[in-house]
């Protein structure tokens, strides 16, 4: 025979079970949100958050809660310094970046892009002209972007050292003397502090990652 006390106990057990299930669902949603946040941070670092400007990283979950997964994308740290050919995503790469295993060993510390004499150079990021002149008989223009420095060769500009440049705007022209790019290409190098050279093609590329649901 069921007593009133038994009914109270059963009701209490049902309430406790419902509370436990609700807490489990909340915990799963919280873990999914944390996973999304960690993935966004990892992507930002991988895309070059330490570059000249923070990237516009955003999550598009396609739902009101983070547990549904989504896509995180970021703007390229830099843009290409030359207009690409019609229908192409970027300029023609004549010689890719090839970092030396040690700073003092030979390598290709930049990328060579197909270019013609007199072609306008577009600033890959906001910055200041930091050098204009000759280096070892080569005509060089350098732009400081804060933590990174872009160097172009052969290049000439009418701007003075200290002049500001704006991303995507002309600041110089291909031309002058070079040890390997005379009349056929532009050498674009990017370095951080010291002799830490970066791959310009990676800095000029957009990145996107798809996040999976925690379910």
CSV table of C-alpha atoms in Angstrom, one decimal:
chain,number,residue,atom,x,y,z
A,1,UNK,CA,0.0,0.0,0.0
A,2,UNK,CA,1.4,3.4,-1.0
A,3,UNK,CA,1.6,5.9,1.7
A,4,UNK,CA,1.8,9.7,1.5
A,5,UNK,CA,5.4,9.4,2.5
A,6,UNK,CA,6.2,7.1,-0.4
A,7,UNK,CA,4.6,9.6,-2.8
A,8,UNK,CA,6.7,12.4,-1.4
A,9,UNK,CA,9.9,10.4,-1.8
A,10,UNK,CA,9.1,9.5,-5.4
A,11,UNK,CA,8.4,13.1,-6.2
A,12,UNK,CA,11.6,14.2,-4.6
A,13,UNK,CA,13.6,11.6,-6.6
A,14,UNK,CA,12.0,12.8,-9.8
A,15,UNK,CA,12.9,16.4,-9.0
A,16,UNK,CA,16.5,15.5,-8.2
A,17,UNK,CA,16.8,13.5,-11.5
A,18,UNK,CA,15.4,16.4,-13.5
A,19,UNK,CA,17.8,18.8,-11.8
A,20,UNK,CA,20.7,16.4,-12.5
A,21,UNK,CA,19.8,16.2,-16.2
A,22,UNK,CA,19.4,19.9,-16.5
A,23,UNK,CA,22.9,20.5,-14.9
A,24,UNK,CA,24.4,18.0,-17.3
A,25,UNK,CA,23.0,19.9,-20.3
A,26,UNK,CA,24.2,23.2,-19.0
A,27,UNK,CA,27.7,21.7,-18.4
A,28,UNK,CA,27.8,20.3,-22.0
A,29,UNK,CA,26.9,23.7,-23.4
A,30,UNK,CA,29.5,25.4,-21.3
A,31,UNK,CA,32.2,22.9,-22.5
A,32,UNK,CA,31.2,23.5,-26.1
A,33,UNK,CA,31.5,27.3,-25.7
A,34,UNK,CA,34.9,26.9,-24.1
A,35,UNK,CA,36.0,24.7,-26.9
A,36,UNK,CA,34.9,27.3,-29.5
A,37,UNK,CA,36.7,30.0,-27.6
A,38,UNK,CA,39.9,28.0,-27.5
A,39,UNK,CA,39.7,27.1,-31.2
A,40,UNK,CA,39.2,30.8,-32.0
A,41,UNK,CA,42.3,31.7,-30.0
A,42,UNK,CA,44.4,29.0,-31.7
A,43,UNK,CA,43.2,30.1,-35.1
A,44,UNK,CA,44.1,33.7,-34.4
A,45,UNK,CA,47.6,32.7,-33.3
A,46,UNK,CA,48.0,30.4,-36.4
A,47,UNK,CA,46.9,33.2,-38.7
A,48,UNK,CA,49.5,35.6,-37.4
A,49,UNK,CA,47.9,37.6,-34.6
A,50,UNK,CA,51.4,39.0,-33.8
A,51,UNK,CA,51.5,40.6,-37.3
A,52,UNK,CA,51.1,44.3,-38.0
A,53,UNK,CA,47.4,44.5,-37.2
A,54,UNK,CA,45.0,42.3,-35.3
A,55,UNK,CA,42.8,40.2,-37.6
A,56,UNK,CA,39.0,40.4,-37.7
A,57,UNK,CA,38.3,37.0,-36.3
A,58,UNK,CA,34.7,36.1,-35.9
A,59,UNK,CA,32.6,33.0,-35.2
A,60,UNK,CA,29.4,32.4,-37.2
A,61,UNK,CA,27.6,29.6,-35.3
A,62,UNK,CA,24.4,29.6,-37.3
A,63,UNK,CA,22.5,29.2,-34.1
A,64,UNK,CA,21.8,30.9,-30.8
A,65,UNK,CA,24.1,28.6,-28.8
A,66,UNK,CA,27.7,27.8,-29.3
A,67,UNK,CA,27.1,24.1,-29.1
A,68,UNK,CA,26.0,24.0,-32.7
A,69,UNK,CA,29.5,24.5,-34.1
A,70,UNK,CA,30.3,27.0,-36.9
A,71,UNK,CA,33.0,28.7,-38.9
A,72,UNK,CA,35.8,31.0,-37.7
A,73,UNK,CA,37.7,33.1,-40.2
A,74,UNK,CA,40.2,35.8,-40.2
A,75,UNK,CA,41.5,38.5,-42.5
A,76,UNK,CA,44.9,38.0,-43.9
A,77,UNK,CA,47.6,39.9,-41.9
A,78,UNK,CA,48.8,41.5,-45.2
A,79,UNK,CA,47.7,42.1,-48.7
A,80,UNK,CA,49.7,41.4,-51.9
A,81,UNK,CA,51.9,44.3,-53.0
A,82,UNK,CA,51.1,43.9,-56.7
A,83,UNK,CA,47.8,43.6,-58.6
A,84,UNK,CA,47.2,40.0,-59.6
A,85,UNK,CA,46.6,39.1,-63.2
A,86,UNK,CA,42.9,39.2,-64.4
A,87,UNK,CA,41.0,36.3,-62.8
A,88,UNK,CA,43.8,35.3,-60.4
A,89,UNK,CA,43.7,35.5,-56.6
A,90,UNK,CA,47.3,36.7,-56.3
A,91,UNK,CA,50.4,37.7,-58.3
A,92,UNK,CA,52.4,35.1,-60.1
A,93,UNK,CA,55.0,33.6,-57.8
A,94,UNK,CA,58.3,33.2,-59.6
A,95,UNK,CA,60.4,32.0,-56.6
A,96,UNK,CA,58.8,30.9,-53.3
A,97,UNK,CA,60.0,31.5,-49.8
A,98,UNK,CA,62.7,29.1,-48.6
A,99,UNK,CA,63.8,29.8,-45.1
A,100,UNK,CA,67.3,28.7,-44.2
A,101,UNK,CA,67.7,26.2,-41.4
A,102,UNK,CA,70.0,28.7,-39.6
A,103,UNK,CA,70.0,32.5,-39.9
A,104,UNK,CA,73.6,32.5,-41.3
A,105,UNK,CA,72.9,29.8,-44.0
A,106,UNK,CA,71.8,30.5,-47.6
A,107,UNK,CA,68.1,30.6,-48.4
A,108,UNK,CA,65.4,32.6,-50.1
A,109,UNK,CA,64.3,35.0,-47.4
A,110,UNK,CA,61.2,36.3,-49.3
A,111,UNK,CA,59.1,35.6,-52.3
A,112,UNK,CA,59.7,36.8,-55.9
A,113,UNK,CA,56.6,38.0,-57.7
A,114,UNK,CA,56.3,38.4,-61.5
A,115,UNK,CA,56.4,42.2,-62.2
A,116,UNK,CA,57.3,44.7,-64.9
A,117,UNK,CA,59.4,47.9,-64.5
A,118,UNK,CA,57.3,50.9,-63.4
A,119,UNK,CA,54.5,48.7,-62.0
A,120,UNK,CA,52.9,50.4,-58.9
A,121,UNK,CA,53.7,48.8,-55.5
A,122,UNK,CA,50.8,48.6,-53.0
A,123,UNK,CA,51.4,48.8,-49.3
A,124,UNK,CA,50.7,45.3,-47.8
A,125,UNK,CA,49.7,46.9,-44.5
A,126,UNK,CA,49.6,50.3,-42.9
A,127,UNK,CA,53.0,51.6,-41.9
A,128,UNK,CA,55.9,54.0,-42.3
A,129,UNK,CA,58.6,54.2,-44.9
A,130,UNK,CA,61.7,53.1,-42.9
A,131,UNK,CA,64.4,52.9,-45.6
A,132,UNK,CA,64.9,54.3,-49.2
A,133,UNK,CA,68.2,53.7,-51.0
A,134,UNK,CA,70.8,51.2,-52.1
A,135,UNK,CA,71.9,48.1,-50.3
A,136,UNK,CA,74.8,46.3,-51.9
A,137,UNK,CA,74.1,48.0,-55.2
A,138,UNK,CA,70.3,47.1,-55.1
A,139,UNK,CA,67.5,49.7,-55.0
A,140,UNK,CA,65.5,49.0,-51.9
A,141,UNK,CA,62.4,50.4,-50.2
A,142,UNK,CA,61.4,49.2,-46.7
A,143,UNK,CA,58.2,49.8,-44.8
A,144,UNK,CA,57.8,49.3,-41.0
A,145,UNK,CA,54.4,47.9,-40.0
A,146,UNK,CA,55.2,47.9,-36.3
A,147,UNK,CA,56.3,44.4,-35.4
A,148,UNK,CA,57.1,43.5,-39.0
A,149,UNK,CA,59.1,45.1,-41.7
A,150,UNK,CA,58.5,44.6,-45.5
A,151,UNK,CA,61.4,45.1,-47.9
A,152,UNK,CA,61.0,45.5,-51.7
A,153,UNK,CA,63.7,45.1,-54.4
A,154,UNK,CA,64.1,46.6,-56.9
A,155,UNK,CA,61.9,49.5,-55.9
A,156,UNK,CA,62.0,53.2,-55.9
A,157,UNK,CA,59.7,55.8,-54.3
A,158,UNK,CA,59.4,59.6,-54.1
A,159,UNK,CA,58.3,59.3,-50.4
A,160,UNK,CA,60.7,60.2,-47.7
A,161,UNK,CA,61.7,58.1,-44.7
A,162,UNK,CA,58.9,58.5,-42.1
A,163,UNK,CA,56.1,59.0,-44.6
A,164,UNK,CA,52.9,57.1,-43.7
A,165,UNK,CA,51.6,54.4,-46.1
A,166,UNK,CA,48.1,52.9,-46.2
A,167,UNK,CA,47.3,49.3,-46.8
A,168,UNK,CA,46.4,48.7,-50.5
A,169,UNK,CA,47.5,52.2,-51.6
A,170,UNK,CA,50.4,52.8,-54.0
A,171,UNK,CA,53.6,54.0,-52.3
A,172,UNK,CA,56.4,53.0,-54.8
A,173,UNK,CA,57.2,51.5,-58.2
A,174,UNK,CA,59.1,48.5,-59.4
A,175,UNK,CA,62.4,49.7,-60.8
A,176,UNK,CA,66.1,50.1,-60.3
A,177,UNK,CA,68.9,47.6,-59.8
A,178,UNK,CA,68.6,44.1,-58.4
A,179,UNK,CA,70.9,41.1,-58.1
A,180,UNK,CA,68.3,38.7,-59.5
A,181,UNK,CA,65.0,40.5,-60.3
A,182,UNK,CA,66.1,43.0,-63.0
A,183,UNK,CA,63.1,43.7,-65.2
A,184,UNK,CA,61.3,40.4,-64.5
A,185,UNK,CA,60.2,40.3,-60.8
A,186,UNK,CA,59.8,41.9,-57.5
A,187,UNK,CA,61.4,40.5,-54.3
A,188,UNK,CA,59.2,40.9,-51.2
A,189,UNK,CA,60.7,40.0,-47.9
A,190,UNK,CA,59.1,40.2,-44.4
A,191,UNK,CA,61.0,40.0,-41.2
A,192,UNK,CA,60.3,40.4,-37.5
A,193,UNK,CA,62.7,41.4,-34.8
A,194,UNK,CA,66.3,40.6,-35.6
A,195,UNK,CA,66.7,38.2,-38.6
A,196,UNK,CA,63.4,36.3,-38.1
A,197,UNK,CA,62.1,36.1,-41.7
A,198,UNK,CA,58.5,35.3,-42.4
A,199,UNK,CA,56.8,33.7,-45.4
A,200,UNK,CA,54.9,36.6,-47.2
A,201,UNK,CA,52.6,34.2,-49.0
A,202,UNK,CA,51.2,33.0,-45.6
A,203,UNK,CA,50.8,36.5,-44.3
A,204,UNK,CA,48.8,37.4,-47.4
A,205,UNK,CA,46.5,34.4,-47.3
A,206,UNK,CA,43.1,34.3,-45.7
A,207,UNK,CA,42.4,31.4,-43.2
A,208,UNK,CA,39.2,29.6,-42.3
A,209,UNK,CA,38.4,26.8,-40.0
A,210,UNK,CA,35.2,24.9,-39.5
A,211,UNK,CA,34.4,24.0,-35.9
A,212,UNK,CA,32.4,20.8,-35.1
A,213,UNK,CA,29.6,20.5,-32.7
A,214,UNK,CA,30.5,19.0,-29.3
A,215,UNK,CA,27.6,16.5,-29.8
